[in-house]
Amino acid sequence: MNVPGTARLVVVGGGMAGCSLAYHVTRLGWTDVVLVERDRVTSGATWHAAGLCTQFHWSPPLVVVLGRSLAAYRALDAAVPAGVGLHPVGSLRLAADPHEVAVLAAALERGREEGLEGAILSRAQTLARWPLLAPDGIAGALHIPAEGYVDPASAAGAFARAAGEAGATLLQGVAATGIEAAPGGWRVATTAGAITAPRVAIAGGLWSHGLAEALGVRLPMVAMEHQHCLTGPVAGLSRGAAELPVLRDPSASFYIRQDQLGFLCGPFEPDPVVVPAAEAADQGPFQLRRAAPERLTRGLAAAMRRLPVLATVGIRQVVAGADGYTPDGLPLVGEWPGLPGIVWLTGMSLFGIAFGAGLGALVAEDLVGDTRPAALRGLAPNRFGTGADAAELAGRARATYAAEYRAPSPDGPGGLDAPG
């Protein structure tokens, strides 16, 4: 395998964020780029993701990031002959009472300044769009027409192929084994040879820990387990234009979307599992974790009360995976103090599809234009300090996961969205 000895940028990690970064820097004129992936593109946490794309966020700057992801997927889907499995079916975020309706309405108004488009639906309008819902405890919903889902493997693979066609070097089956300072920047040791570059982007998900430790950095990130299930066919579902919107329920703490003529449903249990670091590091490419049906059943109980049809269809598959999760559930993006030229693009916290494409585009603009986009300023990788207690960080991450859909509160964690 021909490994370039030098490059302008080395990207370590072939998940959605790394592939998007490689693609977007080539679009901006940097073709002397190397993407290093230990196995094959998407073989980490990307391939088994639920694929949800959202633009909603409680924080307007993050509306910008998520909007850039949607824009990137739309552009890629139009440019690739076979598409990337983009389904812009829209979304509904339920509100259980008038107070929750008002909270969603206020978030929508803040987001409008950053391009978020949507509407608050009445109870009757919500039930008309999702007729399988039990009507009790629904006061309305936030409807965002642009949201939906994408096929993660198709999209990440398309980003990588387009980067390669533009001149980037794609090294698959090559592992980065270490990074050290060198004349001209940084020397990235790989199983196929060394590459020296002034800038290195580490987008290795939960496997970023090993490279971080070699650089003297303890990333504020734990491996968090998450499960979703695929059901059997559901009578009355249709594909295409009649497909149901993605549904998110903060009260019952689950997300659900169509999967062919069945459902893909993922609950957020109140007692989430943190995977030991050594166990997470040993996870192989395209490998799932052992499913825990008893935990999934507990999490699905509230979803079944909201959607009685779930109790009548069988579960054909449980998908259990892990991803790098941070104390506030937001990614780690940017340089660490004292390590200029090392850019972190990790800690996607189950939202690699929702965040990854947009962050790749924004980091590319940061690197090529040398001006940090405003939307990235709250995502600095050292925002929790450089010596925070590991047990405390893990506890905060578990609390954030358990509160994934709640509106932010001064008294406790607030969540982002559903996993990408």
Short mmCIF file of C-alpha atoms in Angstrom, two decimals:
data_model
loop_
_atom_site.label_atom_id
_atom_site.label_comp_id
_atom_site.label_asym_id
_atom_site.label_seq_id
_atom_site.Cartn_x
_atom_site.Cartn_y
_atom_site.Cartn_z
CA MET A 1 0.00 0.00 0.00
CA ASN A 2 1.36 3.40 -1.02
CA VAL A 3 1.26 5.67 2.03
CA PRO A 4 2.12 9.34 1.40
CA GLY A 5 4.99 10.48 3.60
CA THR A 6 3.53 13.95 3.96
CA ALA A 7 0.14 15.61 3.70
CA ARG A 8 -1.55 18.89 4.43
CA LEU A 9 -4.10 17.18 6.69
CA VAL A 10 -4.46 13.69 8.13
CA VAL A 11 -7.95 12.65 9.21
CA VAL A 12 -8.01 9.68 11.58
CA GLY A 13 -11.35 7.88 11.56
CA GLY A 14 -13.76 6.90 8.79
CA GLY A 15 -17.07 7.63 10.47
CA MET A 16 -19.52 10.28 9.33
CA ALA A 17 -17.61 13.24 10.78
CA GLY A 18 -14.22 12.15 9.42
CA CYS A 19 -15.58 11.35 5.95
CA SER A 20 -17.46 14.67 5.85
CA LEU A 21 -14.33 16.59 6.85
CA ALA A 22 -12.24 14.89 4.15
CA TYR A 23 -14.93 15.67 1.58
CA HIS A 24 -15.41 19.30 2.57
CA VAL A 25 -11.72 20.22 2.72
CA THR A 26 -11.28 18.85 -0.80
CA ARG A 27 -14.24 20.95 -1.90
CA LEU A 28 -12.41 23.99 -0.49
CA GLY A 29 -9.21 23.20 -2.40
CA TRP A 30 -7.18 21.02 -0.02
CA THR A 31 -6.62 17.82 -1.97
CA ASP A 32 -3.38 16.81 -0.22
CA VAL A 33 -5.39 15.01 2.46
CA VAL A 34 -5.15 11.48 3.88
CA LEU A 35 -8.06 9.68 5.54
CA VAL A 36 -6.87 6.81 7.77
CA GLU A 37 -9.43 4.17 8.78
CA ARG A 38 -8.43 1.10 10.79
CA ASP A 39 -10.89 -1.17 8.95
CA ARG A 40 -13.45 0.13 6.47
CA VAL A 41 -15.32 3.40 6.32
CA THR A 42 -18.40 3.34 8.65
CA SER A 43 -17.17 0.21 10.52
CA GLY A 44 -17.31 1.87 13.96
CA ALA A 45 -20.53 3.34 15.33
CA THR A 46 -21.79 4.74 12.01
CA TRP A 47 -23.05 1.63 10.25
CA HIS A 48 -25.58 0.64 12.94
CA ALA A 49 -26.90 4.16 13.73
CA ALA A 50 -30.60 4.95 13.48
CA GLY A 51 -29.78 7.62 10.88
CA LEU A 52 -31.97 10.41 12.28
CA CYS A 53 -31.37 13.92 10.96
CA THR A 54 -32.68 16.87 12.91
CA GLN A 55 -32.32 20.62 12.81
CA PHE A 56 -34.04 21.30 16.14
CA HIS A 57 -31.97 22.25 19.15
CA TRP A 58 -32.56 24.30 22.27
CA SER A 59 -29.37 26.27 21.48
CA PRO A 60 -29.47 28.45 18.31
CA PRO A 61 -25.75 27.94 17.46
CA LEU A 62 -26.35 24.20 17.34
CA VAL A 63 -29.34 24.75 15.06
CA VAL A 64 -26.71 26.06 12.64
CA VAL A 65 -24.57 22.91 12.95
CA LEU A 66 -27.52 20.58 12.49
CA GLY A 67 -28.81 22.63 9.58
CA ARG A 68 -25.44 22.28 7.86
CA SER A 69 -25.72 18.50 8.20
CA LEU A 70 -29.14 18.47 6.56
CA ALA A 71 -27.89 20.73 3.77
CA ALA A 72 -24.88 18.46 3.19
CA TYR A 73 -27.08 15.36 2.99
CA ARG A 74 -29.48 17.03 0.57
CA ALA A 75 -26.61 18.13 -1.69
CA LEU A 76 -24.96 14.71 -1.55
CA ASP A 77 -28.23 12.88 -2.21
CA ALA A 78 -28.75 15.00 -5.32
CA ALA A 79 -25.18 14.51 -6.54
CA VAL A 80 -24.89 10.73 -6.09
CA PRO A 81 -26.70 8.72 -8.79
CA ALA A 82 -28.10 6.17 -6.34
CA GLY A 83 -28.72 8.75 -3.62
CA VAL A 84 -27.78 8.26 0.03
CA GLY A 85 -31.08 7.03 1.40
CA LEU A 86 -32.31 10.47 2.44
CA HIS A 87 -35.92 10.44 3.63
CA PRO A 88 -37.10 14.02 4.35
CA VAL A 89 -40.31 12.81 6.00
CA GLY A 90 -40.42 15.59 8.58
CA SER A 91 -40.69 15.15 12.33
CA LEU A 92 -43.03 15.61 15.27
CA ARG A 93 -41.83 16.40 18.78
CA LEU A 94 -44.71 15.77 21.18
CA ALA A 95 -45.85 18.05 23.99
CA ALA A 96 -47.78 16.53 26.88
CA ASP A 97 -49.35 19.73 28.25
CA PRO A 98 -49.75 23.44 27.43
CA HIS A 99 -46.53 24.31 29.27
CA GLU A 100 -44.52 21.96 27.02
CA VAL A 101 -46.23 23.45 23.97
CA ALA A 102 -45.08 26.91 25.09
CA VAL A 103 -41.52 25.70 25.69
CA LEU A 104 -41.33 24.20 22.20
CA ALA A 105 -42.84 27.34 20.68
CA ALA A 106 -40.18 29.49 22.37
CA ALA A 107 -37.39 27.21 21.12
CA LEU A 108 -38.82 27.39 17.61
CA GLU A 109 -38.80 31.20 17.71
CA ARG A 110 -35.15 31.23 18.82
CA GLY A 111 -34.26 28.77 16.09
CA ARG A 112 -35.98 30.75 13.36
CA GLU A 113 -33.15 33.29 13.54
CA GLU A 114 -30.82 30.49 12.42
CA GLY A 115 -33.01 29.14 9.64
CA LEU A 116 -35.17 26.66 11.54
CA GLU A 117 -38.59 26.32 9.93
CA GLY A 118 -41.49 24.63 11.63
CA ALA A 119 -44.91 25.02 13.22
CA ILE A 120 -46.71 24.18 16.42
CA LEU A 121 -49.53 21.73 15.75
CA SER A 122 -52.70 21.40 17.75
CA ARG A 123 -53.68 18.11 19.36
CA ALA A 124 -56.02 17.32 16.47
CA GLN A 125 -53.39 18.15 13.86
CA THR A 126 -50.83 15.97 15.66
CA LEU A 127 -53.17 12.98 15.75
CA ALA A 128 -54.01 13.49 12.09
CA ARG A 129 -50.31 13.24 11.14
CA TRP A 130 -49.68 10.25 13.45
CA PRO A 131 -53.03 8.40 13.66
CA LEU A 132 -51.48 5.45 15.57
CA LEU A 133 -50.93 7.63 18.66
CA ALA A 134 -53.08 7.11 21.74
CA PRO A 135 -54.79 10.49 22.21
CA ASP A 136 -54.43 10.78 25.99
CA GLY A 137 -51.72 13.13 27.25
CA ILE A 138 -51.04 14.93 23.97
CA ALA A 139 -51.47 18.70 23.86
CA GLY A 140 -49.76 19.27 20.51
CA ALA A 141 -46.39 18.92 18.79
CA LEU A 142 -43.59 20.78 17.06
CA HIS A 143 -43.54 19.89 13.37
CA ILE A 144 -40.31 20.42 11.41
CA PRO A 145 -40.84 19.50 7.74
CA ALA A 146 -37.14 19.37 6.73
CA GLU A 147 -36.13 16.65 9.19
CA GLY A 148 -36.07 12.91 8.56
CA TYR A 149 -33.41 10.24 8.29
CA VAL A 150 -30.60 9.07 6.04
CA ASP A 151 -28.83 5.77 5.40
CA PRO A 152 -25.62 6.25 7.44
CA ALA A 153 -23.39 3.84 5.52
CA SER A 154 -24.47 5.20 2.13
CA ALA A 155 -23.89 8.83 3.16
CA ALA A 156 -20.51 8.35 4.84
CA GLY A 157 -19.32 6.14 2.00
CA ALA A 158 -20.41 8.73 -0.55
CA PHE A 159 -18.50 11.48 1.30
CA ALA A 160 -15.38 9.30 1.31
CA ARG A 161 -15.63 8.35 -2.36
CA ALA A 162 -16.17 11.96 -3.42
CA ALA A 163 -13.13 13.02 -1.38
CA GLY A 164 -11.07 10.34 -3.11
CA GLU A 165 -12.29 11.41 -6.53
CA ALA A 166 -11.18 14.97 -5.68
CA GLY A 167 -7.65 13.81 -4.86
CA ALA A 168 -7.68 12.74 -1.22
CA THR A 169 -5.92 9.50 -0.29
CA LEU A 170 -8.15 6.93 1.45
CA LEU A 171 -6.30 4.36 3.54
CA GLN A 172 -8.70 1.62 4.65
CA GLY A 173 -7.48 -1.29 6.74
CA VAL A 174 -4.75 0.96 8.16
CA ALA A 175 -4.68 1.82 11.86
CA ALA A 176 -3.16 4.97 13.35
CA THR A 177 -0.97 3.73 16.21
CA GLY A 178 0.43 6.98 17.58
CA ILE A 179 1.00 10.70 17.07
CA GLU A 180 4.12 12.66 18.04
CA ALA A 181 5.52 16.11 17.38
CA ALA A 182 7.80 16.33 14.36
CA PRO A 183 9.41 19.02 12.19
CA GLY A 184 6.60 20.47 10.12
CA GLY A 185 3.88 19.53 12.59
CA TRP A 186 2.94 16.01 13.63
CA ARG A 187 4.06 12.51 12.70
CA VAL A 188 1.19 10.01 12.51
CA ALA A 189 2.44 6.44 12.85
CA THR A 190 0.27 3.88 11.07
CA THR A 191 0.42 0.15 10.44
CA ALA A 192 1.40 0.93 6.83
CA GLY A 193 3.95 3.73 7.41
CA ALA A 194 4.24 7.22 8.86
CA ILE A 195 2.71 10.46 7.59
CA THR A 196 3.83 13.94 8.60
CA ALA A 197 1.35 16.80 8.44
CA PRO A 198 0.90 20.24 10.03
CA ARG A 199 -2.67 19.33 11.00
CA VAL A 200 -4.23 16.12 12.24
CA ALA A 201 -7.96 15.68 12.85
CA ILE A 202 -8.89 12.88 15.25
CA ALA A 203 -12.39 11.64 14.43
CA GLY A 204 -12.15 8.14 15.84
CA GLY A 205 -15.23 8.14 18.05
CA LEU A 206 -14.83 6.14 21.23
CA TRP A 207 -11.49 4.82 19.88
CA SER A 208 -10.03 8.34 20.08
CA HIS A 209 -9.02 7.69 23.69
CA GLY A 210 -5.88 5.76 22.77
CA LEU A 211 -4.41 8.52 20.62
CA ALA A 212 -5.47 11.13 23.18
CA GLU A 213 -3.66 9.38 26.02
CA ALA A 214 -0.47 9.18 23.96
CA LEU A 215 -0.68 12.97 23.62
CA GLY A 216 -1.24 13.45 27.35
CA VAL A 217 -4.96 14.22 26.96
CA ARG A 218 -7.80 12.60 28.88
CA LEU A 219 -10.86 13.18 26.78
CA PRO A 220 -14.06 13.92 28.76
CA MET A 221 -15.92 11.08 27.12
CA VAL A 222 -17.25 7.68 28.14
CA ALA A 223 -18.57 4.78 26.08
CA MET A 224 -22.35 4.79 26.48
CA GLU A 225 -24.52 1.90 25.38
CA HIS A 226 -27.75 2.45 23.48
CA GLN A 227 -30.27 0.02 22.03
CA HIS A 228 -32.93 0.31 19.40
CA CYS A 229 -35.23 -2.32 17.97
CA LEU A 230 -36.75 -3.14 14.59
CA THR A 231 -40.32 -4.40 14.55
CA GLY A 232 -42.23 -6.63 12.22
CA PRO A 233 -44.66 -5.21 9.65
CA VAL A 234 -47.37 -2.87 10.88
CA ALA A 235 -50.74 -2.90 9.12
CA GLY A 236 -51.59 0.33 7.35
CA LEU A 237 -48.09 1.73 6.93
CA SER A 238 -47.10 3.06 3.52
CA ARG A 239 -43.79 4.05 2.01
CA GLY A 240 -42.87 7.07 -0.07
CA ALA A 241 -44.87 10.27 0.26
CA ALA A 242 -47.27 8.68 2.77
CA GLU A 243 -44.51 7.65 5.19
CA LEU A 244 -45.03 8.79 8.78
CA PRO A 245 -42.83 11.58 10.18
CA VAL A 246 -40.09 10.75 12.68
CA LEU A 247 -41.68 10.94 16.14
CA ARG A 248 -39.94 12.02 19.36
CA ASP A 249 -41.67 11.85 22.72
CA PRO A 250 -39.96 13.68 25.61
CA SER A 251 -42.41 12.36 28.22
CA ALA A 252 -42.06 8.69 27.28
CA SER A 253 -38.41 9.23 26.29
CA PHE A 254 -38.25 7.47 22.95
CA TYR A 255 -37.89 8.10 19.23
CA ILE A 256 -39.51 6.12 16.44
CA ARG A 257 -39.45 6.15 12.66
CA GLN A 258 -40.58 3.88 9.89
CA ASP A 259 -38.24 1.14 8.72
CA GLN A 260 -39.71 -0.17 5.48
CA LEU A 261 -43.22 -1.24 6.60
CA GLY A 262 -42.29 -1.62 10.27
CA PHE A 263 -40.78 0.63 12.92
CA LEU A 264 -37.35 1.44 14.30
CA CYS A 265 -37.78 2.47 17.94
CA GLY A 266 -35.20 3.53 20.51
CA PRO A 267 -35.99 4.31 24.15
CA PHE A 268 -33.72 6.18 26.57
CA GLU A 269 -33.79 4.20 29.79
CA PRO A 270 -33.39 6.07 33.10
CA ASP A 271 -30.48 3.86 34.22
CA PRO A 272 -28.09 3.87 31.24
CA VAL A 273 -25.04 1.64 30.95
CA VAL A 274 -21.50 3.00 30.71
CA VAL A 275 -19.20 0.50 28.99
CA PRO A 276 -15.80 0.03 30.70
CA ALA A 277 -13.04 1.76 28.73
CA ALA A 278 -11.02 -1.42 28.14
CA GLU A 279 -14.09 -3.28 26.90
CA ALA A 280 -15.00 -0.44 24.55
CA ALA A 281 -11.47 -0.29 23.15
CA ASP A 282 -11.63 -4.00 22.28
CA GLN A 283 -14.81 -3.66 20.24
CA GLY A 284 -14.10 -4.81 16.71
CA PRO A 285 -15.18 -3.34 13.37
CA PHE A 286 -18.84 -3.92 12.46
CA GLN A 287 -19.36 -5.43 15.90
CA LEU A 288 -22.47 -4.97 18.01
CA ARG A 289 -22.78 -5.39 21.76
CA ARG A 290 -24.75 -8.17 23.36
CA ALA A 291 -28.40 -7.13 23.44
CA ALA A 292 -30.15 -6.73 26.79
CA PRO A 293 -33.84 -7.35 25.96
CA GLU A 294 -34.93 -6.87 29.59
CA ARG A 295 -33.64 -3.29 29.58
CA LEU A 296 -35.19 -2.63 26.19
CA THR A 297 -38.56 -3.98 27.38
CA ARG A 298 -38.56 -1.63 30.36
CA GLY A 299 -37.73 1.29 28.08
CA LEU A 300 -40.40 0.31 25.57
CA ALA A 301 -43.18 0.13 28.16
CA ALA A 302 -43.86 3.88 28.03
CA ALA A 303 -43.61 3.84 24.26
CA MET A 304 -46.23 1.09 24.09
CA ARG A 305 -48.64 3.16 26.18
CA ARG A 306 -48.18 6.01 23.71
CA LEU A 307 -48.32 3.67 20.69
CA PRO A 308 -50.45 0.62 21.55
CA VAL A 309 -49.63 -0.95 18.19
CA LEU A 310 -46.11 -1.67 19.47
CA ALA A 311 -47.57 -4.27 21.83
CA THR A 312 -49.09 -6.17 18.92
CA VAL A 313 -46.11 -6.44 16.55
CA GLY A 314 -43.07 -8.60 17.10
CA ILE A 315 -39.52 -7.37 17.51
CA ARG A 316 -37.39 -8.88 14.77
CA GLN A 317 -34.01 -7.43 15.82
CA VAL A 318 -32.40 -5.58 18.73
CA VAL A 319 -29.40 -3.43 17.83
CA ALA A 320 -27.08 -2.69 20.77
CA GLY A 321 -24.11 -0.41 20.20
CA ALA A 322 -21.90 2.07 22.00
CA ASP A 323 -20.59 5.52 21.20
CA GLY A 324 -18.38 8.14 22.81
CA TYR A 325 -20.64 10.21 25.08
CA THR A 326 -19.74 13.47 26.82
CA PRO A 327 -21.03 14.98 30.10
CA ASP A 328 -23.35 17.39 28.27
CA GLY A 329 -24.15 15.12 25.33
CA LEU A 330 -22.44 17.44 22.83
CA PRO A 331 -19.40 16.76 20.62
CA LEU A 332 -15.77 17.64 21.33
CA VAL A 333 -14.55 19.88 18.53
CA GLY A 334 -11.38 21.95 18.18
CA GLU A 335 -7.83 22.10 19.53
CA TRP A 336 -6.69 21.12 23.02
CA PRO A 337 -4.48 23.69 24.78
CA GLY A 338 -0.81 23.10 24.08
CA LEU A 339 -1.38 20.91 21.02
CA PRO A 340 -1.69 23.31 18.07
CA GLY A 341 -2.59 21.55 14.86
CA ILE A 342 -4.32 18.60 16.57
CA VAL A 343 -8.05 19.00 15.97
CA TRP A 344 -10.54 16.86 17.85
CA LEU A 345 -13.75 15.87 16.08
CA THR A 346 -15.17 13.24 18.37
CA GLY A 347 -17.57 12.60 21.26
CA MET A 348 -20.66 12.66 19.03
CA SER A 349 -22.73 11.25 21.91
CA LEU A 350 -24.97 9.02 19.75
CA PHE A 351 -25.64 11.90 17.35
CA GLY A 352 -22.94 11.27 14.77
CA ILE A 353 -25.41 11.34 11.89
CA ALA A 354 -27.23 14.45 13.06
CA PHE A 355 -24.00 16.31 13.84
CA GLY A 356 -21.26 14.65 11.80
CA ALA A 357 -21.84 16.02 8.31
CA GLY A 358 -22.32 19.60 9.51
CA LEU A 359 -19.35 19.52 11.85
CA GLY A 360 -17.17 18.18 9.04
CA ALA A 361 -18.22 21.13 6.87
CA LEU A 362 -17.66 23.72 9.61
CA VAL A 363 -14.29 22.31 10.71
CA ALA A 364 -13.19 22.32 7.06
CA GLU A 365 -14.05 26.02 6.86
CA ASP A 366 -12.19 26.59 10.12
CA LEU A 367 -9.04 24.86 8.83
CA VAL A 368 -9.00 26.32 5.33
CA GLY A 369 -10.23 29.80 6.26
CA ASP A 370 -8.45 29.91 9.64
CA THR A 371 -11.52 31.52 11.23
CA ARG A 372 -13.42 29.50 13.82
CA PRO A 373 -17.14 29.49 12.95
CA ALA A 374 -19.29 30.89 15.75
CA ALA A 375 -21.36 27.70 15.87
CA LEU A 376 -18.31 25.74 17.10
CA ARG A 377 -17.34 27.98 19.99
CA GLY A 378 -19.34 26.13 22.62
CA LEU A 379 -17.92 22.72 21.67
CA ALA A 380 -14.28 23.14 22.77
CA PRO A 381 -12.92 19.74 23.87
CA ASN A 382 -11.49 21.18 27.11
CA ARG A 383 -14.73 22.89 28.19
CA PHE A 384 -14.95 20.64 31.26
CA GLY A 385 -11.40 21.49 32.30
CA THR A 386 -8.26 19.47 31.78
CA GLY A 387 -8.27 17.51 35.04
CA ALA A 388 -11.91 16.72 35.77
CA ASP A 389 -12.64 13.62 37.84
CA ALA A 390 -13.43 10.65 35.59
CA ALA A 391 -16.16 9.28 37.86
CA GLU A 392 -17.85 12.68 38.04
CA LEU A 393 -17.76 13.06 34.26
CA ALA A 394 -19.27 9.58 33.81
CA GLY A 395 -22.03 10.39 36.30
CA ARG A 396 -22.87 13.59 34.47
CA ALA A 397 -22.92 11.75 31.14
CA ARG A 398 -25.37 9.17 32.53
CA ALA A 399 -27.63 11.91 33.88
CA THR A 400 -27.60 13.71 30.52
CA TYR A 401 -28.46 10.51 28.65
CA ALA A 402 -31.34 9.75 31.02
CA ALA A 403 -32.73 13.28 30.43
CA GLU A 404 -32.07 13.24 26.70
CA TYR A 405 -35.27 14.89 25.54
CA ARG A 406 -35.94 17.32 28.35
CA ALA A 407 -35.68 21.05 27.81
CA PRO A 408 -32.53 22.50 29.43
CA SER A 409 -33.02 23.52 33.05
CA PRO A 410 -30.78 25.33 35.54
CA ASP A 411 -31.59 22.57 38.01
CA GLY A 412 -30.57 19.60 35.92
CA PRO A 413 -29.41 18.17 32.62
CA GLY A 414 -31.23 18.84 29.41
CA GLY A 415 -30.97 16.88 26.27
CA LEU A 416 -30.35 17.29 22.64
CA ASP A 417 -32.39 15.08 20.46
CA ALA A 418 -32.57 11.56 19.27
CA PRO A 419 -29.46 9.68 18.26
CA GLY A 420 -28.19 10.04 14.74
#
